[in-house]
PDB file of C-alpha atoms in Angstrom:
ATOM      1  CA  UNK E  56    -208.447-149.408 147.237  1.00  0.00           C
ATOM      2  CA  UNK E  57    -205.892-147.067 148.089  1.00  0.00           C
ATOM      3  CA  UNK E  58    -203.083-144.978 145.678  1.00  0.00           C
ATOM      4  CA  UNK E  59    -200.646-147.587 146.417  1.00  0.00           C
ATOM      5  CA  UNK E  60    -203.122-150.530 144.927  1.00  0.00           C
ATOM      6  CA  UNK E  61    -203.701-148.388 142.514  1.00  0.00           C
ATOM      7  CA  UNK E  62    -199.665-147.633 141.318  1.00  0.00           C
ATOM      8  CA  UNK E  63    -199.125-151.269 141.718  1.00  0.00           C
ATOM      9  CA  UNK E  64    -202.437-152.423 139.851  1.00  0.00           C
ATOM     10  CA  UNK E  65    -201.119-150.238 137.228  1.00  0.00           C
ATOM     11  CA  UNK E  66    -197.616-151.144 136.564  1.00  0.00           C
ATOM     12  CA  UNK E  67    -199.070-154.946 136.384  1.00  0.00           C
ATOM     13  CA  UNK E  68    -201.594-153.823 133.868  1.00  0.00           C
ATOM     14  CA  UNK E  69    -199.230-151.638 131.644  1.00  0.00           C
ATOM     15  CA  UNK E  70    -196.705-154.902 131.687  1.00  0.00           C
ATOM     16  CA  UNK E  71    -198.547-157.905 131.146  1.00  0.00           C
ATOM     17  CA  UNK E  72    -201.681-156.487 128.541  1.00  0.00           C
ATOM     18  CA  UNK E  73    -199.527-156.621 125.636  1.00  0.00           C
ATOM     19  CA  UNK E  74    -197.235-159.797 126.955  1.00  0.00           C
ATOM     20  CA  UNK E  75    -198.632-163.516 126.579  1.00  0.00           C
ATOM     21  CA  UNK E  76    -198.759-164.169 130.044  1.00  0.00           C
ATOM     22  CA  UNK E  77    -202.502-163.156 131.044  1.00  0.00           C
ATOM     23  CA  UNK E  78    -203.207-159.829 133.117  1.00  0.00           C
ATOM     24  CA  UNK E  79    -205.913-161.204 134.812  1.00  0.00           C
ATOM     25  CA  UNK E  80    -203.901-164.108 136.399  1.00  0.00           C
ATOM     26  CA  UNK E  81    -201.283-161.307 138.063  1.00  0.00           C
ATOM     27  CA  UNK E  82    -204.325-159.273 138.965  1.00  0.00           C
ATOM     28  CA  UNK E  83    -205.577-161.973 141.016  1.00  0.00           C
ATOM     29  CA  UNK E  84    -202.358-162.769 143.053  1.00  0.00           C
ATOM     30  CA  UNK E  85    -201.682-158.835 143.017  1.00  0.00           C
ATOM     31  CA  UNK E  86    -204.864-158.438 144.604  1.00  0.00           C
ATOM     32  CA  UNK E  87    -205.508-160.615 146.592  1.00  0.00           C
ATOM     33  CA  UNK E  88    -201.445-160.414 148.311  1.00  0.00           C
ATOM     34  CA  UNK E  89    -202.931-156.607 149.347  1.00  0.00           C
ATOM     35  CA  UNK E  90    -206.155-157.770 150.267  1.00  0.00           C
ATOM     36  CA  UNK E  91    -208.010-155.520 147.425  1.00  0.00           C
ATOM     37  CA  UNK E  92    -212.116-156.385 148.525  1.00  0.00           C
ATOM     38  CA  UNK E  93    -213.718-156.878 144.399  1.00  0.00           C
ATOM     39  CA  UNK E  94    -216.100-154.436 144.730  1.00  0.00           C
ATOM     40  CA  UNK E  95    -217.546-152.745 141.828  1.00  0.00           C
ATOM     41  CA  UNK E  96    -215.363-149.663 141.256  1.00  0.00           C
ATOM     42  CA  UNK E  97    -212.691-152.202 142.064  1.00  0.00           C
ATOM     43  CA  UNK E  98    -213.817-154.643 138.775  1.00  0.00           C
ATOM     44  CA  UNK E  99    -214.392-151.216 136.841  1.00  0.00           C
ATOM     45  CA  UNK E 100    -210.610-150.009 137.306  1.00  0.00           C
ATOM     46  CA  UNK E 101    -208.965-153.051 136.417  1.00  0.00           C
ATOM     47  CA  UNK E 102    -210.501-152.860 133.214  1.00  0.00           C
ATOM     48  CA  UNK E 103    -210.973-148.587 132.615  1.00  0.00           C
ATOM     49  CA  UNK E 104    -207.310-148.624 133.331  1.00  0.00           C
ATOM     50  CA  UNK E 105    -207.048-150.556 129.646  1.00  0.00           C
ATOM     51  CA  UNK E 106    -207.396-147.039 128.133  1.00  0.00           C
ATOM     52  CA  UNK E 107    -203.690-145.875 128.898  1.00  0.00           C
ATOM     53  CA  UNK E 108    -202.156-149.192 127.277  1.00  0.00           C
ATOM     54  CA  UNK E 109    -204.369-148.155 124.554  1.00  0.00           C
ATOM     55  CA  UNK E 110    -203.274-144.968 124.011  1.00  0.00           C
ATOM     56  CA  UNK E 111    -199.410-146.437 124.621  1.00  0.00           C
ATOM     57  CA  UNK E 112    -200.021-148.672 121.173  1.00  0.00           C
ATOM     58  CA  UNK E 113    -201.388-145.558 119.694  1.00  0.00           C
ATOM     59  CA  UNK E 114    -198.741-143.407 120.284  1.00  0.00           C
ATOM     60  CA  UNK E 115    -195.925-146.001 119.459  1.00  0.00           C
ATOM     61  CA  UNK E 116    -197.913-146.575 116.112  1.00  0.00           C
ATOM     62  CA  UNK E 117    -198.986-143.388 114.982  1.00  0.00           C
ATOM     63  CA  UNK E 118    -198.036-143.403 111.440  1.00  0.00           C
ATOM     64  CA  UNK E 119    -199.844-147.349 110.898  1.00  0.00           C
ATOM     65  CA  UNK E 120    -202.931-145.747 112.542  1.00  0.00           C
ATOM     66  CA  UNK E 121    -202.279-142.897 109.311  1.00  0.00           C
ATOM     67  CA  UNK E 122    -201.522-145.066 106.525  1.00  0.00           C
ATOM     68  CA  UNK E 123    -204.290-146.077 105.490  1.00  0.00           C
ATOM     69  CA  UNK E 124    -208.358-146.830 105.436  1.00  0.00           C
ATOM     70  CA  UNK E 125    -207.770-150.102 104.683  1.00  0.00           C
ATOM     71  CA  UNK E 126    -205.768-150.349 107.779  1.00  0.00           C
ATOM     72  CA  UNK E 127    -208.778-149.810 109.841  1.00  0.00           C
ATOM     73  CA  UNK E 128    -210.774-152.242 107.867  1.00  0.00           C
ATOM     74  CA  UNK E 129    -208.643-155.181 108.389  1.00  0.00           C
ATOM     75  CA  UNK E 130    -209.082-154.093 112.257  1.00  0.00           C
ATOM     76  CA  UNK E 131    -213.204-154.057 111.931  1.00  0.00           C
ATOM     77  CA  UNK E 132    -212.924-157.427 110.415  1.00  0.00           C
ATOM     78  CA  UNK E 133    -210.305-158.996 113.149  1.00  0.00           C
ATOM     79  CA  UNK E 134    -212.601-157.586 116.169  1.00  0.00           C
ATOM     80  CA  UNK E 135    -215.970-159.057 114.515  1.00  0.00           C
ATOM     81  CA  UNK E 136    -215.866-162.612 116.215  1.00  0.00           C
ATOM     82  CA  UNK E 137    -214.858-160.698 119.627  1.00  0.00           C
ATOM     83  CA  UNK E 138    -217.823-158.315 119.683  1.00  0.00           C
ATOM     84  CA  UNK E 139    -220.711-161.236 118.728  1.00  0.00           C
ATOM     85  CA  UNK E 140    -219.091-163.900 120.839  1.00  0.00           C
ATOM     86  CA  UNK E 141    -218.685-160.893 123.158  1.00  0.00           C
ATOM     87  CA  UNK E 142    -222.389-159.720 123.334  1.00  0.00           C
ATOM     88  CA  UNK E 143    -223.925-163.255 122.766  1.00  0.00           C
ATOM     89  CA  UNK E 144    -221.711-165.310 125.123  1.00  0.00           C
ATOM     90  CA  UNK E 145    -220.012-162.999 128.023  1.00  0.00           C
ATOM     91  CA  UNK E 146    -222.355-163.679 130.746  1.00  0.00           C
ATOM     92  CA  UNK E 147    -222.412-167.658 130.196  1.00  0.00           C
ATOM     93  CA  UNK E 148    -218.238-167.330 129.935  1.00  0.00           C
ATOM     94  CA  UNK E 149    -218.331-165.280 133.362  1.00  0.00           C
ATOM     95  CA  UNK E 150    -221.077-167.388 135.083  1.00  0.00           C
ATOM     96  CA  UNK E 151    -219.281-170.655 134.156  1.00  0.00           C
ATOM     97  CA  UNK E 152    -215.427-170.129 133.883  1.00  0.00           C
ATOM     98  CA  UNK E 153    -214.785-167.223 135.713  1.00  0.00           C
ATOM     99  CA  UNK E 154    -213.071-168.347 138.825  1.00  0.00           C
ATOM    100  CA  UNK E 155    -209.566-168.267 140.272  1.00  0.00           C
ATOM    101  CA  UNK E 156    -208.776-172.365 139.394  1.00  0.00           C
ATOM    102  CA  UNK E 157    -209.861-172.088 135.854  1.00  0.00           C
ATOM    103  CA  UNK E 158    -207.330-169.154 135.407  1.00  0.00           C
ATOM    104  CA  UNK E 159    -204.482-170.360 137.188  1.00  0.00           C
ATOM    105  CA  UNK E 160    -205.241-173.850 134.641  1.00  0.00           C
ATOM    106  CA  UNK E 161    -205.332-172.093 131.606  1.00  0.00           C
ATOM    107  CA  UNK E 162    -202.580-170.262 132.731  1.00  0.00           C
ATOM    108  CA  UNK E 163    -200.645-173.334 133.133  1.00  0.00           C
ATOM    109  CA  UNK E 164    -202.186-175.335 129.680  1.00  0.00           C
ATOM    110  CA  UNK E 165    -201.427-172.178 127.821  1.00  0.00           C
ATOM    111  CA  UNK E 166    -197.577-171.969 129.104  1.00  0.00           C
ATOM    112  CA  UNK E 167    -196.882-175.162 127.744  1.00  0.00           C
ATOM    113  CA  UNK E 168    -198.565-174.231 124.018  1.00  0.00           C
ATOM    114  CA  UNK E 169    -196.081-171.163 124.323  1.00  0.00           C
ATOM    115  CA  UNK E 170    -193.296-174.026 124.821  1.00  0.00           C
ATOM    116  CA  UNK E 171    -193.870-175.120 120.946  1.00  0.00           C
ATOM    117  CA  UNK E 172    -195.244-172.642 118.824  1.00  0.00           C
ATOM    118  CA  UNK E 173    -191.924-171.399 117.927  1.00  0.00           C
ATOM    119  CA  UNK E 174    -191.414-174.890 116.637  1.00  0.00           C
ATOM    120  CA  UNK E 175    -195.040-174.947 115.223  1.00  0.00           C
ATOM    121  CA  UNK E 176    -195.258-171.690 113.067  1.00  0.00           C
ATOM    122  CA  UNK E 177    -191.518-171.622 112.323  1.00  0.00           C
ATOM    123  CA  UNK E 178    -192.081-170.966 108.620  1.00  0.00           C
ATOM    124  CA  UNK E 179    -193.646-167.973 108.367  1.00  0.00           C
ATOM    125  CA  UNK E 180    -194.289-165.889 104.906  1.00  0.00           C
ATOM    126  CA  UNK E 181    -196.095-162.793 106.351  1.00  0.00           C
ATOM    127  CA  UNK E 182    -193.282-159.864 107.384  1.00  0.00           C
ATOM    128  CA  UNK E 183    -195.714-156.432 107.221  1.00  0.00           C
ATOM    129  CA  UNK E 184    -199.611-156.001 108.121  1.00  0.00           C
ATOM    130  CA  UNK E 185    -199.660-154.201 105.133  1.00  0.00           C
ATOM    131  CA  UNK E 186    -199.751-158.063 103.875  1.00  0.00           C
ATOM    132  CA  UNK E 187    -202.482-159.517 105.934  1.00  0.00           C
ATOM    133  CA  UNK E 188    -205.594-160.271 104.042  1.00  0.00           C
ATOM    134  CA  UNK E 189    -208.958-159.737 105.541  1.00  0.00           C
ATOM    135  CA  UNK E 190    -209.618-163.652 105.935  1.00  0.00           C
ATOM    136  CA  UNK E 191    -206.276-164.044 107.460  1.00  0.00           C
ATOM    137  CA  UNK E 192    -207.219-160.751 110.197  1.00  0.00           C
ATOM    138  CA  UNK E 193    -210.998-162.792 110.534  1.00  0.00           C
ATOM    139  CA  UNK E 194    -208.500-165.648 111.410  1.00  0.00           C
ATOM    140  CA  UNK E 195    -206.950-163.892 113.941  1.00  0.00           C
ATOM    141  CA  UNK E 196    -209.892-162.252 115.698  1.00  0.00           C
ATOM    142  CA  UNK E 197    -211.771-165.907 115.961  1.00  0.00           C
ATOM    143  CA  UNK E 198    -208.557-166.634 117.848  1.00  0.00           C
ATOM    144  CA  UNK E 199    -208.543-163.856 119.655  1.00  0.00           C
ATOM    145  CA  UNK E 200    -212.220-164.840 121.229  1.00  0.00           C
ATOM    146  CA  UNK E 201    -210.220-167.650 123.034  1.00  0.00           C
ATOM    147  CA  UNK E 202    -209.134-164.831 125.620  1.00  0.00           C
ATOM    148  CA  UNK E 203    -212.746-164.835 126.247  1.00  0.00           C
ATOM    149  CA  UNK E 204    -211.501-168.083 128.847  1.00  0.00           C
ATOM    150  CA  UNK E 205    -210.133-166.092 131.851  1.00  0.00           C
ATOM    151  CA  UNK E 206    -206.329-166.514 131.760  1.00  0.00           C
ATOM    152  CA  UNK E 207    -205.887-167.456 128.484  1.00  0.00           C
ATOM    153  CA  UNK E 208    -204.320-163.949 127.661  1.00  0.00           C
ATOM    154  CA  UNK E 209    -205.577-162.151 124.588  1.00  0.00           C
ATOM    155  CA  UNK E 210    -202.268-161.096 123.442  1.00  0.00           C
ATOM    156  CA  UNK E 211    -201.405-165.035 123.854  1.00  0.00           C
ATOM    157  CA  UNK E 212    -204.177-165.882 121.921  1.00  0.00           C
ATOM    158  CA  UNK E 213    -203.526-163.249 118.936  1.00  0.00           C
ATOM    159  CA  UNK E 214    -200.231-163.913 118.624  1.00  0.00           C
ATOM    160  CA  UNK E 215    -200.364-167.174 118.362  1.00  0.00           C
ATOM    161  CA  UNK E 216    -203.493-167.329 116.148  1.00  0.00           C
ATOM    162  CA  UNK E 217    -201.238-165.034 113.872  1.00  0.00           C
ATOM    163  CA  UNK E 218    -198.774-167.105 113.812  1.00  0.00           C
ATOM    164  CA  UNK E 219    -200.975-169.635 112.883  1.00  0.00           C
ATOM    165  CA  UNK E 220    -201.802-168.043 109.812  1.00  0.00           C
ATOM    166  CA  UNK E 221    -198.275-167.884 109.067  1.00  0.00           C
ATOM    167  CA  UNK E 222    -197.265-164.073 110.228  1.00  0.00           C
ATOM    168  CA  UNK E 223    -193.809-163.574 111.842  1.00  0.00           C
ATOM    169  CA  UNK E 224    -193.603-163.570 115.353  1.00  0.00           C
ATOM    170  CA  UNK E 225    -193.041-159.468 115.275  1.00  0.00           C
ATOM    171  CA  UNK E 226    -195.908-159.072 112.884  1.00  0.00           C
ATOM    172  CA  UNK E 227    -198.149-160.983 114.697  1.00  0.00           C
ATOM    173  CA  UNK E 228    -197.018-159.003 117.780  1.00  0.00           C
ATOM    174  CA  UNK E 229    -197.774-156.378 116.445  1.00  0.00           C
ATOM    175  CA  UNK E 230    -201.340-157.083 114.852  1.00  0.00           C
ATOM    176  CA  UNK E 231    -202.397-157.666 118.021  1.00  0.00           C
ATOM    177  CA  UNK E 232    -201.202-154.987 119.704  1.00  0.00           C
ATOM    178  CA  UNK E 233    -203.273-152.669 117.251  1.00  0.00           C
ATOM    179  CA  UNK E 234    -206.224-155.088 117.694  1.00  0.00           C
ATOM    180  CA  UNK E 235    -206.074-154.215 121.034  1.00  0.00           C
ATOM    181  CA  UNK E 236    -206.666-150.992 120.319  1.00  0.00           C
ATOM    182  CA  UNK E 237    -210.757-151.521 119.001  1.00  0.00           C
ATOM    183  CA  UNK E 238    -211.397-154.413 121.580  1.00  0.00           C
ATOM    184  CA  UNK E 239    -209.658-153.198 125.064  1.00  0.00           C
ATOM    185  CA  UNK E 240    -211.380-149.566 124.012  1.00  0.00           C
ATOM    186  CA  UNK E 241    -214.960-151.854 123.415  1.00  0.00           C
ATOM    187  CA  UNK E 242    -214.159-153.667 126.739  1.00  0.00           C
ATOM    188  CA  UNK E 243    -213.829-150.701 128.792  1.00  0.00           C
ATOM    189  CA  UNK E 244    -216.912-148.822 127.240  1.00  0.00           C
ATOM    190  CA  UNK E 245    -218.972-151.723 128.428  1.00  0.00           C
ATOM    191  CA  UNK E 246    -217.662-151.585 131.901  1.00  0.00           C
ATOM    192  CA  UNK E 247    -218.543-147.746 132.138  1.00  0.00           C
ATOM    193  CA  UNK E 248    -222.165-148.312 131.022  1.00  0.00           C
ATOM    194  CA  UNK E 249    -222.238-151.318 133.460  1.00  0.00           C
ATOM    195  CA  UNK E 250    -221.441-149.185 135.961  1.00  0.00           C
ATOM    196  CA  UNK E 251    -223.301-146.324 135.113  1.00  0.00           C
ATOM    197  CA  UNK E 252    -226.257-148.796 134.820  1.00  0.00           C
ATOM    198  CA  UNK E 253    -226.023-149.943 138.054  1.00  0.00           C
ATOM    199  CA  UNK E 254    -226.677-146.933 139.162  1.00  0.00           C
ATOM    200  CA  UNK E 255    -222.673-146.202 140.849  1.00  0.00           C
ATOM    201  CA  UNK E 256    -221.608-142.790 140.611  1.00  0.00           C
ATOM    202  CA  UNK E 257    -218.313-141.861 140.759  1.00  0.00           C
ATOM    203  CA  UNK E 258    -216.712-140.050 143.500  1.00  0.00           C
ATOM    204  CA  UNK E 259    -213.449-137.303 143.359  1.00  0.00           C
ATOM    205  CA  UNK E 260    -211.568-139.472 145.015  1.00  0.00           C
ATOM    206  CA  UNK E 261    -212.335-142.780 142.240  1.00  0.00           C
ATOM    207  CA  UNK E 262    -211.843-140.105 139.282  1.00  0.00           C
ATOM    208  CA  UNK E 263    -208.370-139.434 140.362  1.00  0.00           C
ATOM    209  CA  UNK E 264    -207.683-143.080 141.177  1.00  0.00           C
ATOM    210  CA  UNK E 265    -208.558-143.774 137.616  1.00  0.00           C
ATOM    211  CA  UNK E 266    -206.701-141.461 136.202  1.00  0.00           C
ATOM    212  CA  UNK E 267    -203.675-141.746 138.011  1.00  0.00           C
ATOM    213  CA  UNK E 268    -204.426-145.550 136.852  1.00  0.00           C
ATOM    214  CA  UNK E 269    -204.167-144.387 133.249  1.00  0.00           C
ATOM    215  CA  UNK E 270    -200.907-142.810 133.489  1.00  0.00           C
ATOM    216  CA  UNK E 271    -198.822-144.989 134.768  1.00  0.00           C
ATOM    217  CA  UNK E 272    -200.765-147.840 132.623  1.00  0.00           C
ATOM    218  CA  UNK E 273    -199.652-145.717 129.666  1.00  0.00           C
ATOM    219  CA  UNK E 274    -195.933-145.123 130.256  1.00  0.00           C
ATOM    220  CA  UNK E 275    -195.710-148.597 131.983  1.00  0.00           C
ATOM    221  CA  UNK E 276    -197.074-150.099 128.463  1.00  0.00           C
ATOM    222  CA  UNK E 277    -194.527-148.020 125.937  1.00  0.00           C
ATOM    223  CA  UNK E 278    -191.705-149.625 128.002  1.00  0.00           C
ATOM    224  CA  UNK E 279    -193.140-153.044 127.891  1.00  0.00           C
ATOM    225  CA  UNK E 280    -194.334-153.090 124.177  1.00  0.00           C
ATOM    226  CA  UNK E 281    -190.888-151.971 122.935  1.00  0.00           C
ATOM    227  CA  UNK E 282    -189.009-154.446 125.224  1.00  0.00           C
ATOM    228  CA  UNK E 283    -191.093-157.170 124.257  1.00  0.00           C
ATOM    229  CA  UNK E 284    -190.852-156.999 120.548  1.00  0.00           C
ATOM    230  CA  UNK E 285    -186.953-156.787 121.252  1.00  0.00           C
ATOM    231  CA  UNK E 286    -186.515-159.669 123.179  1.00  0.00           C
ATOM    232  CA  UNK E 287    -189.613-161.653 120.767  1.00  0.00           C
ATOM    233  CA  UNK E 288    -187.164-160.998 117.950  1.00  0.00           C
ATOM    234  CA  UNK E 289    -184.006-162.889 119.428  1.00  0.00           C
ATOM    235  CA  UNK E 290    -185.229-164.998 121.765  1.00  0.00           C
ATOM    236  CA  UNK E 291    -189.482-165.877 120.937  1.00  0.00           C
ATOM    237  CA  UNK E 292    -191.374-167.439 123.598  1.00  0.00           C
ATOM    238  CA  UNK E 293    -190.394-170.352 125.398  1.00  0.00           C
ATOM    239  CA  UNK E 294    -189.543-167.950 128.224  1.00  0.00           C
ATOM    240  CA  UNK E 295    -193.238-166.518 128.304  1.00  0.00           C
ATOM    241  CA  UNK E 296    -193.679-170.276 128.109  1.00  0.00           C
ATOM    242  CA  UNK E 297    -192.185-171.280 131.777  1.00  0.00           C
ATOM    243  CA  UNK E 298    -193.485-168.059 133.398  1.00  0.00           C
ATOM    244  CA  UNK E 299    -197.128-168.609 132.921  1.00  0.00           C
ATOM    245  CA  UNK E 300    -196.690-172.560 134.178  1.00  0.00           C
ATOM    246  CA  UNK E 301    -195.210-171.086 137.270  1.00  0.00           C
ATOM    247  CA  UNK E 302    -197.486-168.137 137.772  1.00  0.00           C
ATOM    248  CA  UNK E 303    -200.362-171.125 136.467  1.00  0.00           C
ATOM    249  CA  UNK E 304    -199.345-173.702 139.500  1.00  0.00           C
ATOM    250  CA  UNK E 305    -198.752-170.463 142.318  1.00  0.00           C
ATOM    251  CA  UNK E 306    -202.513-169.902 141.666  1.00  0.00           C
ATOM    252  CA  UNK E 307    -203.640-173.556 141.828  1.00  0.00           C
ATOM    253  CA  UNK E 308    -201.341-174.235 144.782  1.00  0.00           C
ATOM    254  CA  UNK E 309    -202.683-171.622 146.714  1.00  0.00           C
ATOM    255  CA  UNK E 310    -206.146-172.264 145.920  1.00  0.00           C
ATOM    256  CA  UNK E 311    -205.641-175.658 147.010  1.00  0.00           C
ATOM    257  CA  UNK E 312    -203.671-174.472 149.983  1.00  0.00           C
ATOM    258  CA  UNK E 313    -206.989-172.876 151.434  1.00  0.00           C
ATOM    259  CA  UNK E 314    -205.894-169.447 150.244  1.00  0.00           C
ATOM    260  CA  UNK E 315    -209.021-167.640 148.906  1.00  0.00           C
ATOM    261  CA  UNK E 316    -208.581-165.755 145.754  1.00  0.00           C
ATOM    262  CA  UNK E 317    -211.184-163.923 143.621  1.00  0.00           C
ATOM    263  CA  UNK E 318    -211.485-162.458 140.105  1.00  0.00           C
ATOM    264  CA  UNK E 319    -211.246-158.742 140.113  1.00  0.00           C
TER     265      UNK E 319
END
């Protein structure tokens, strides 16, 4: 991995981890277009990288991350289901689903939900998170665990679980970008003790990779929150819809095409 995998890694990253449309599906065309090798330092940037889109939704959202302790509860209870399904179920989910044809199908399967669910939830009652009750965020997280399927998306999954629960489409945007927040920070911690566990050290040269990562990640991700809930607001999702079936059947055509492709 070079600095230019590393800008472009990025920019993907800080777009598509707060859009429906499933990171991990661009990272594997990304990846393997530049012929990236998935080694372990590799697998640990694509996810430590997480941190700068985290600290984008923190930034953007200051004051809701001030408002309130009960703020932070309704956050604890949401990213529940996604740390015990996490802990009790990650390594069956990796051993058994994690390959290249089961993301480009879900990224397919789950472009034609996004056709609907405009039509679906289209009578919502929830406007403010202030209004979410702590079933409803319990709700959402159980949802959420769906991303647990490589290429589902977990902002996909969110948003449409909060919709489900009758949130707007800008609320439940929103919810899950500050769920995010608890499980992409969780995620990331459990990729550095991985690592650390397996005994890899870090060079200079990865540190700076990584942080490099992290910036652009970050200012990448404030553009692409704030355009998303903009264009969400006037036009929903039928677009996000019709991307992921064609990013969905590039991935299955090339897989069937001979082309080898490999989670990173």
């Amino acid at each position: 991995m070079n600095i230019i995998h590393v800008i472009i890694l990025a920019i993907i990253e800080g777009i598509t981890e707060f859009l429906p449309v499933s990171s991990t599906g661009h990272m594997i065309i990304a990846s393997s277009v530049m012929g990236i090798a998935a080694d372990p330092f590799v697998k640990l940037f694509t996810i430590a990288i997480q941190l700068g889109a985290i600290l984008s939704v923190v930034v953007l959202y200051y004051k809701r991350f001030l408002q309130s302790v009960n703020f932070y509860i309704k956050l604890l209870v949401a990213f529940i289901p996604a740390a015990i399904f996490g802990v009790l179920f990650s390594k069956k989910i990796d051993a058994f689903l994690e390959s290249a044809l089961t993301v480009g199908i879900t990224m397919f399967v789950g472009g034609i939900i996004l056709l609907f669910v405009d039509k679906w939830f289209n009578k919502p009652t929830v406007k403010e998170e202030k209004d979410i009750s702590y079933l409803t965020a319990l709700k959402i997280g159980f949802f959420q665990c769906l991303a647990m399927i490589p290429g589902t998306s977990r902002s996909a999954a969110s948003i449409v679980g909060g919709m489900a629960q009758k949130l707007t489409r800008t609320a439940a945007a929103e919810f899950s970008f500050f769920l995010a927040v608890p499980t992409m920070f969780a995620a990331t911690a459990k990729k550095l003790y991985d690592f650390h566990k397996e005994n890899h050290v870090f060079t200079g040269e990865e540190i700076k990779l990584l942080a490099i990562g992290n910036v652009i990640a970050f200012v990448v991700a404030m553009l692409a929150i704030k355009t998303f809930i903009t264009f969400l607001e006037r036009k929903g999702f039928v677009i996000f819809g019709w991307y992921r079936i064609v990013v969905g059947a590039l991935i299955i055509g090339l897989i069937w095409s001979g082309h080898p492709l490999q989670i990173v």
